[in-house]
Coordinates of C-alpha atoms and ligand atoms in Angstrom, one line a residue:
M1 CA 116.0 86.6 117.7
T2 CA 114.1 88.8 120.3
T3 CA 113.9 91.6 117.7
K4 CA 112.0 91.5 114.4
P5 CA 114.4 92.6 111.5
M6 CA 112.8 94.6 109.4
H7 CA 114.5 95.8 106.4
P8 CA 115.4 93.5 103.7
E9 CA 118.6 93.5 104.3
T10 CA 118.2 91.8 107.7
I11 CA 115.4 90.1 106.4
V12 CA 117.0 87.9 104.2
L13 CA 119.9 87.0 106.9
H14 CA 118.0 86.4 109.8
E15 CA 113.8 85.6 108.8
G16 CA 112.7 82.4 110.4
F17 CA 116.0 80.0 111.3
R18 CA 118.5 81.5 114.3
N19 CA 121.1 78.2 114.8
D20 CA 120.1 74.6 114.5
D21 CA 119.3 72.7 117.6
P22 CA 121.1 70.4 118.8
T23 CA 124.0 71.4 116.4
G24 CA 124.2 75.1 116.7
A25 CA 124.8 75.4 112.4
V26 CA 124.2 79.0 111.7
A27 CA 123.8 78.0 108.0
V28 CA 120.7 76.5 107.4
P29 CA 120.3 73.3 107.1
I30 CA 119.4 71.2 103.9
F31 CA 116.6 68.4 105.6
Q32 CA 116.8 66.3 102.6
T33 CA 114.3 63.5 104.0
T34 CA 110.9 62.3 102.8
S35 CA 109.7 61.6 106.0
Y36 CA 109.3 62.8 109.4
Q37 CA 109.0 60.6 113.0
F38 CA 105.4 61.1 114.5
D39 CA 105.7 61.6 118.5
N40 CA 103.2 59.2 118.8
T41 CA 99.3 58.1 117.2
Q42 CA 98.2 61.2 118.9
H43 CA 100.7 63.8 117.8
A44 CA 100.2 62.2 114.4
E45 CA 96.2 62.6 114.3
N46 CA 96.7 66.4 115.5
L47 CA 99.1 66.8 112.3
F48 CA 96.6 65.2 109.7
A49 CA 93.7 66.9 111.0
L50 CA 95.9 70.4 111.2
K51 CA 95.0 71.0 115.0
E52 CA 98.8 71.2 115.1
L53 CA 101.3 72.8 112.0
G54 CA 104.1 70.1 111.6
N55 CA 105.7 68.0 109.5
I56 CA 104.6 65.2 107.5
Y57 CA 105.7 64.4 104.3
T58 CA 108.4 66.7 101.9
R59 CA 106.0 66.7 99.3
I60 CA 103.6 68.9 101.3
M61 CA 106.3 70.4 103.5
N62 CA 109.9 70.6 104.7
P63 CA 112.2 72.7 107.3
T64 CA 114.6 73.8 104.9
C65 CA 111.7 75.2 102.8
D66 CA 110.0 76.6 105.6
V67 CA 112.8 79.1 106.3
L68 CA 112.9 80.2 103.1
E69 CA 109.5 80.9 102.6
K70 CA 109.3 82.8 105.9
R71 CA 112.2 85.0 104.5
I72 CA 110.5 85.6 101.2
A73 CA 107.1 86.0 103.1
A74 CA 109.0 88.7 105.4
L75 CA 110.5 90.2 102.4
E76 CA 107.2 90.5 100.7
G77 CA 105.1 92.0 103.9
G78 CA 103.0 88.8 103.8
V79 CA 101.7 85.9 105.9
A80 CA 103.0 83.2 104.7
G81 CA 104.3 81.5 102.0
L82 CA 104.4 77.7 100.1
A83 CA 107.7 77.5 98.2
L84 CA 107.4 75.2 94.1
G85 CA 109.2 73.7 91.8
S86 CA 109.4 76.4 89.5
G87 CA 107.5 79.7 88.9
Q88 CA 105.3 78.1 86.5
A89 CA 103.9 75.6 89.2
A90 CA 103.8 78.7 91.4
S91 CA 101.3 80.8 89.2
T92 CA 99.5 77.3 88.2
F93 CA 98.9 77.0 91.8
A94 CA 98.1 80.7 92.2
V95 CA 94.8 80.8 89.8
L96 CA 94.0 76.9 90.5
N97 CA 93.6 77.9 94.2
L98 CA 90.8 80.1 92.9
C99 CA 89.1 78.6 89.9
Q100 CA 87.7 75.6 89.1
A101 CA 86.0 74.8 85.2
G102 CA 83.4 77.2 84.7
D103 CA 84.9 79.9 86.5
N104 CA 86.9 82.8 84.8
F105 CA 90.0 85.1 85.5
V106 CA 91.6 88.6 84.0
S107 CA 95.0 88.7 83.4
S108 CA 96.8 91.5 82.2
T109 CA 98.0 91.1 78.5
D110 CA 101.6 92.0 79.3
L111 CA 103.1 88.7 80.9
Y112 CA 106.4 86.4 79.8
G113 CA 105.1 84.0 77.0
G114 CA 105.0 80.8 79.2
T115 CA 102.2 82.2 81.5
W116 CA 100.3 83.5 77.9
N117 CA 100.4 80.0 76.6
L118 CA 99.5 78.6 80.3
F119 CA 96.7 80.6 80.8
A120 CA 95.5 81.0 77.0
N121 CA 96.0 77.0 76.6
T122 CA 96.6 74.8 79.4
L123 CA 94.2 76.3 82.1
K124 CA 91.3 76.7 79.0
G125 CA 91.6 73.1 78.7
L126 CA 90.9 72.6 82.1
G127 CA 87.7 74.9 81.7
V128 CA 89.2 77.7 83.2
E129 CA 88.4 80.8 80.8
V130 CA 91.0 83.8 81.0
R131 CA 90.2 86.6 79.5
F132 CA 93.2 89.1 79.1
V133 CA 92.8 93.1 79.1
D134 CA 95.0 95.8 78.0
P135 CA 96.2 97.5 82.1
S136 CA 96.7 100.6 80.8
D137 CA 93.6 101.3 81.3
P138 CA 92.5 99.5 84.4
E139 CA 88.9 100.1 84.3
A140 CA 89.0 97.0 81.3
F141 CA 89.6 94.3 84.7
R142 CA 86.3 95.7 86.0
N143 CA 84.2 95.8 82.3
A144 CA 85.9 91.7 82.6
T145 CA 84.7 91.1 85.5
D146 CA 81.6 88.6 86.5
E147 CA 80.2 86.9 88.9
R148 CA 82.6 83.9 87.9
T149 CA 85.5 85.9 87.9
R150 CA 87.6 84.5 90.5
C151 CA 90.4 86.6 90.2
Y152 CA 92.8 89.2 88.4
Y153 CA 96.3 88.2 87.4
A154 CA 99.4 90.3 86.3
E155 CA 103.1 91.4 87.0
T156 CA 104.6 94.1 88.2
L157 CA 107.3 94.6 85.7
P158 CA 106.2 92.8 82.9
N159 CA 109.0 90.5 80.8
P160 CA 109.5 91.4 77.6
K161 CA 107.0 94.6 77.8
L162 CA 108.6 96.9 80.9
N163 CA 105.1 98.6 81.3
V164 CA 104.8 98.8 85.3
F165 CA 101.5 97.3 86.3
P166 CA 99.1 99.9 87.7
I167 CA 98.6 97.7 91.2
Q168 CA 96.4 100.2 93.4
E169 CA 94.5 100.3 90.5
V170 CA 93.7 97.3 89.5
A171 CA 93.8 96.4 92.9
D172 CA 91.3 98.7 94.1
I173 CA 88.4 97.9 91.7
G174 CA 88.9 93.9 92.9
R175 CA 88.4 95.3 96.5
E176 CA 85.7 96.9 95.6
L177 CA 84.4 93.9 93.4
G178 CA 85.5 91.3 96.1
V179 CA 87.9 89.9 93.6
P180 CA 91.7 89.5 94.6
L181 CA 94.6 90.4 92.6
I182 CA 97.5 88.6 92.1
V183 CA 100.9 90.1 91.0
D184 CA 104.0 87.9 89.6
N185 CA 107.1 90.4 91.3
T186 CA 109.7 87.9 89.8
A187 CA 111.3 90.8 87.9
A188 CA 111.4 93.1 90.6
P189 CA 111.7 92.4 94.5
V190 CA 112.7 94.5 97.1
I191 CA 112.6 97.1 94.8
C192 CA 108.4 96.9 94.7
R193 CA 106.5 95.0 97.6
P194 CA 103.0 95.0 95.9
L195 CA 100.9 93.5 98.6
D196 CA 101.8 97.2 99.6
H197 CA 99.4 98.9 97.2
G198 CA 96.7 96.2 97.8
A199 CA 97.6 92.9 95.9
A200 CA 96.5 89.9 97.8
I201 CA 98.4 87.5 96.5
V202 CA 102.5 87.4 95.2
V203 CA 104.3 84.7 93.2
Y204 CA 107.4 84.3 91.9
S205 CA 110.1 82.9 90.0
T206 CA 112.1 81.9 92.3
T207 CA 114.6 81.1 89.7
K208 CA 115.5 84.8 88.4
Y209 CA 116.9 87.3 91.4
I210 CA 115.9 85.8 94.3
G211 CA 118.5 82.6 93.7
G212 CA 120.9 85.1 91.7
H213 CA 123.0 82.5 90.4
G214 CA 121.3 80.4 87.9
T215 CA 121.6 77.0 89.0
S216 CA 118.1 76.2 90.4
I217 CA 114.5 76.3 89.1
G218 CA 112.1 77.2 91.7
G219 CA 108.7 79.3 92.6
I220 CA 106.8 80.7 95.5
I221 CA 103.4 81.9 96.5
V222 CA 103.1 84.8 99.1
D223 CA 99.5 84.9 100.7
G224 CA 99.1 88.4 101.7
G225 CA 96.6 87.6 104.6
N226 CA 95.0 90.6 103.8
F227 CA 91.9 89.7 101.4
D228 CA 88.5 88.9 103.3
W229 CA 87.6 86.2 101.6
E230 CA 84.7 85.2 103.5
N231 CA 83.2 88.3 102.9
H232 CA 82.8 87.6 99.4
G233 CA 82.3 83.8 100.1
D234 CA 80.1 82.9 96.9
R235 CA 83.1 84.1 94.7
F236 CA 85.7 81.3 96.3
P237 CA 83.6 78.4 96.7
T238 CA 87.0 76.4 96.6
L239 CA 87.7 78.0 100.1
T240 CA 84.4 78.6 101.6
Q241 CA 82.3 75.7 100.8
P242 CA 83.0 71.8 102.9
D243 CA 86.1 70.6 100.9
P244 CA 85.2 67.1 99.8
S245 CA 88.7 65.9 99.7
Y246 CA 89.5 66.8 103.7
H247 CA 86.8 65.8 105.0
G248 CA 84.6 68.5 104.6
A249 CA 86.9 71.0 106.1
V250 CA 85.9 74.7 105.0
W251 CA 89.3 76.6 105.2
T252 CA 88.1 79.9 105.7
E253 CA 87.0 78.3 109.4
A254 CA 89.3 75.3 110.0
V255 CA 92.7 77.9 109.3
K256 CA 91.1 80.4 111.7
P257 CA 93.1 79.8 114.9
L258 CA 96.1 80.1 112.4
G259 CA 95.8 83.3 111.3
P260 CA 94.9 84.5 108.0
I261 CA 96.1 81.9 105.7
A262 CA 93.4 80.0 104.5
F263 CA 94.6 80.3 100.7
I264 CA 98.2 79.2 101.2
I265 CA 96.9 76.6 103.1
R266 CA 94.9 75.2 100.8
A267 CA 97.0 75.3 98.4
R268 CA 99.9 73.5 100.3
V269 CA 97.1 70.5 101.6
I270 CA 95.0 70.4 98.9
L271 CA 97.2 71.3 95.4
L272 CA 100.2 70.5 96.9
R273 CA 99.5 67.0 98.1
D274 CA 97.6 66.5 94.6
I275 CA 99.8 68.0 92.2
G276 CA 102.8 67.4 94.0
A277 CA 105.3 70.1 92.2
A278 CA 107.1 70.6 95.7
M279 CA 110.3 72.3 96.1
S280 CA 113.2 69.8 96.2
P281 CA 115.4 71.0 99.8
F282 CA 118.5 71.8 98.3
N283 CA 117.4 73.7 95.7
A284 CA 115.4 75.7 98.8
F285 CA 118.8 75.8 100.3
M286 CA 120.5 77.3 97.1
F287 CA 117.7 79.9 97.1
I288 CA 118.5 80.6 100.5
Q289 CA 122.5 81.4 99.6
G290 CA 121.3 83.4 96.7
M291 CA 119.1 85.7 98.7
E292 CA 121.7 86.3 101.5
T293 CA 122.7 89.0 98.8
L294 CA 119.5 89.8 97.3
P295 CA 119.0 93.2 98.1
L296 CA 122.4 94.1 97.4
R297 CA 122.6 92.7 94.0
I298 CA 119.4 94.9 92.9
R299 CA 120.6 97.9 93.8
A300 CA 123.7 96.9 91.3
H301 CA 121.7 95.5 88.9
C302 CA 119.7 98.8 89.0
E303 CA 122.1 101.4 88.8
N304 CA 124.0 98.7 85.7
G305 CA 119.9 98.7 84.1
S306 CA 120.4 102.4 83.8
K307 CA 123.7 102.7 82.8
V308 CA 122.9 100.4 80.0
A309 CA 119.5 101.9 78.9
R310 CA 121.6 105.2 78.6
F311 CA 124.5 103.7 76.3
L312 CA 121.9 102.0 73.9
A313 CA 119.7 105.2 74.1
D314 CA 123.0 107.1 72.3
H315 CA 123.7 104.5 69.9
P316 CA 122.8 105.6 66.4
K317 CA 122.0 102.2 65.5
V318 CA 119.4 101.4 67.9
S319 CA 116.0 103.0 67.1
K320 CA 113.9 102.5 70.6
V321 CA 115.1 101.9 73.9
I322 CA 112.4 100.2 76.4
Y323 CA 113.2 100.9 80.1
P324 CA 110.6 102.0 82.3
G325 CA 113.0 105.4 83.7
F326 CA 113.0 106.4 79.6
Q327 CA 109.1 106.3 80.0
D328 CA 106.9 109.5 80.0
G329 CA 103.3 110.0 81.0
E330 CA 101.2 107.9 82.8
A331 CA 103.4 104.7 82.4
R332 CA 106.5 106.4 83.8
R333 CA 104.3 107.4 86.6
R334 CA 103.2 104.5 87.3
A335 CA 107.4 103.3 87.4
D336 CA 107.8 105.8 90.0
T337 CA 104.8 104.9 92.3
Y338 CA 105.5 100.9 92.1
M339 CA 109.2 100.9 91.6
A340 CA 109.9 103.1 93.9
G341 CA 113.3 101.3 94.5
G342 CA 114.9 101.5 91.3
Y343 CA 114.1 100.6 87.5
G344 CA 115.3 96.9 87.3
A345 CA 117.6 95.4 84.8
L346 CA 115.7 94.3 82.3
V347 CA 115.9 96.1 79.1
G348 CA 114.5 96.4 75.6
F349 CA 115.8 97.7 72.7
E350 CA 114.9 97.4 68.8
L351 CA 117.1 97.9 66.3
Q352 CA 116.8 99.8 63.3
D353 CA 117.0 96.7 60.9
G354 CA 114.4 94.6 62.3
S355 CA 114.8 90.5 63.4
E356 CA 117.9 89.7 61.2
A357 CA 119.6 92.2 62.9
G358 CA 118.7 91.5 66.2
R359 CA 120.2 87.9 65.5
R360 CA 123.5 89.4 64.3
F361 CA 123.6 91.4 67.7
I362 CA 123.1 88.1 69.6
D363 CA 125.9 85.7 67.4
S364 CA 128.3 88.3 68.2
L365 CA 127.6 88.9 71.8
Q366 CA 131.0 87.3 73.3
M367 CA 130.7 88.0 77.6
V368 CA 127.5 88.5 77.5
Y369 CA 125.4 84.9 77.6
H370 CA 122.8 83.8 74.9
V371 CA 119.8 82.3 77.5
A372 CA 116.6 81.9 78.1
N373 CA 117.1 83.1 81.3
I374 CA 116.4 86.7 83.1
G375 CA 117.9 87.8 87.3
D376 CA 120.7 86.0 86.9
A377 CA 124.2 87.9 88.4
R378 CA 125.7 87.4 84.7
T379 CA 123.9 90.1 81.9
L380 CA 121.8 87.6 79.5
A381 CA 120.4 88.5 76.5
I382 CA 117.7 87.0 74.5
H383 CA 115.8 87.6 70.7
P384 CA 112.3 87.0 72.1
A385 CA 110.8 86.5 68.9
S386 CA 112.8 83.2 67.6
T387 CA 112.9 81.7 71.3
T388 CA 111.0 82.1 74.0
H389 CA 108.1 84.1 72.3
S390 CA 108.0 81.7 68.9
Q391 CA 105.3 79.8 70.3
L392 CA 103.1 82.2 70.1
S393 CA 100.6 83.4 67.0
P394 CA 102.2 86.4 65.5
E395 CA 99.1 88.6 66.9
D396 CA 99.6 87.0 70.4
R397 CA 103.2 87.7 70.1
L398 CA 102.4 91.7 68.9
A399 CA 99.9 92.0 72.0
T400 CA 103.2 90.4 74.5
G401 CA 105.0 93.8 73.1
V402 CA 107.6 91.5 71.3
S403 CA 108.4 93.0 67.2
D404 CA 111.1 91.1 65.2
G405 CA 113.7 93.2 66.0
Y406 CA 113.1 93.1 70.3
V407 CA 116.6 92.3 71.4
R408 CA 116.0 92.0 75.5
L409 CA 119.1 92.2 77.7
S410 CA 119.0 91.1 81.4
V411 CA 121.6 93.3 83.0
G412 CA 124.2 91.8 85.4
I413 CA 126.1 93.1 88.6
E414 CA 129.8 92.7 86.2
H415 CA 131.6 95.9 85.6
I416 CA 129.6 98.3 83.9
D417 CA 132.5 99.1 81.2
D418 CA 132.8 95.5 81.1
I419 CA 128.8 95.2 80.2
V420 CA 129.3 98.0 77.7
A421 CA 132.3 97.1 75.9
D422 CA 130.3 93.8 75.0
L423 CA 127.3 95.5 73.2
S424 CA 129.0 98.1 72.2
Q425 CA 131.4 95.5 69.7
A426 CA 128.1 93.6 69.1
L427 CA 126.5 96.3 67.6
D428 CA 129.6 97.4 65.0
A429 CA 128.9 94.0 64.1
V430 CA 125.6 94.5 63.6
Ligands
PLP1 N1 106.9 84.5 85.5 C1 108.1 85.5 85.0 C2 107.8 86.7 85.1 C3 109.5 85.0 84.5 O1 109.8 85.8 83.4 C4 109.0 83.7 84.2 C5 110.2 82.9 84.0 O2 111.4 83.1 82.8 C6 108.3 82.8 85.3 C7 107.4 83.6 85.4 C8 108.0 81.2 85.1 O3 109.6 80.5 85.8 P1 109.6 79.7 86.0 O4 111.1 79.6 84.7 O5 110.9 79.7 87.5 O6 108.9 78.3 85.4

C-alpha cells in the first residue's frame, strides 16, 4: 500500500501485509514452519549477526506472528512488537528485559491476580523485588524509586478494581527520574493508547479483546521507541552494557541502524531465544482474524457495558456498582482522560448479602458464561474471591479490590435485552 493506514478500523485490516507472494492470497497465511532456508552462508551469518533482519527459526520470529506484531504496534502508535505465548509471558518478559537479580521495580497494587502472584512470588524468587504502591497517589511511584529501580508497571483499566491508572502523571515522574512506564492495556484496546500518554512499553494478553473469540492464549509487547535508554545508561545495564550471551553486543548501539528498537530486539533475541515462550503461528493467525473486527466489537462492548452498569445500579439487590463511568472526583477525571474512547465492558458489582449471594448469582446464570476470562464476545461472569483471587492472602485480595461479595462481569456483544434478561433472572434467584 502506498498510503499508510492511520485509523484503527483500517490498521487492523491492512497494516503489515498486502498479499502473499507469489500466490496472491489476501488472508495472512499460517506459516507453520520451524525453520527457514538461508540463501547462502553469508546470508546466514548476516542474520545471526543482526546485520540483516530476517527469519532464522520460529522460536524467535515467524512471518504470521510478524503481521500480528506490526498490526498491534501500529494500533498502539509504537515502533515494533513481540508476540508471545501468553499475556503472562508478555508481562514477565517486559519486566525481565530490564530487571536482574538485585534490581527492583515499582508496580501499582491494582493488578490482575495472576500478575500480582508473578511479581510478589515468582520474580521475588529470582531476586527481583517488586515494590507495590497505591496508584491513587502518583507520587508514591517517585517515593519508592531508588538507583536500582528499573521500571514502573501498571494496568490501564485494572481488573477487578476498575480504577483507571494515572498514566501521564506516573509516566512524567518516570521520565524525570529515568524510569520507563510499562502499561498492560489488555482491558482497553482502541479505547486507550498508553504511549500517547507517556508510557514507554505496552503489554497485552491478546487472549482477551484482541482475539475476542476465546479460542487462543497469547500475549504481545509493544515498544514505544520513545524512551532514551542511553540517557539513563546506568539504570539499564541489560541494554547499555556488553551482552556476554551475544558476542558482547550493546543493544542500544547495535540496533541504531534499525531504529529505536533496542528494548524489543533484546526481548526477542535474548529472552525469547533463551526462555522460548513463543506464540504459535496458528494462534497468531487466530488473533489476526479476531483483530479485524476489534474496533467494531469494542464500540459494541462499551455500549453494552454502560447499559448493564445502569441496569445494575438501579437494581435493589445490588449494593454497589464498580464501573469507570460511575466514578466521581479524580477517579472519574482519569477515566475521562485515559478512556476517551469509552469506559470499557468490565463491570463489577457487590450484592447486599456478600459471598453466598455472589455464588448463588453465578450459579443461576443461564446464558452468561461462568469462566475465568475477560474480553470474549460472549458475556462472562466470575466470583473472584473464590476463584481467580483465591490464592492470594486475604489482605492481598482486598488490596486488589476483591471483597467476598464482588462479582465481575465482562459484558459481551450479544443483544443488550438478552444480557439484561439473564442477569435479571439470576438476581431474582439470589
Ligand atoms: N493481564 C490482564 C489484565 C489479564 O486480565 C490477564 C488474564 O486474565 C493477563 C494479563 C494474563 O494473560 P494470559 O491469560 O493470556 O496469560
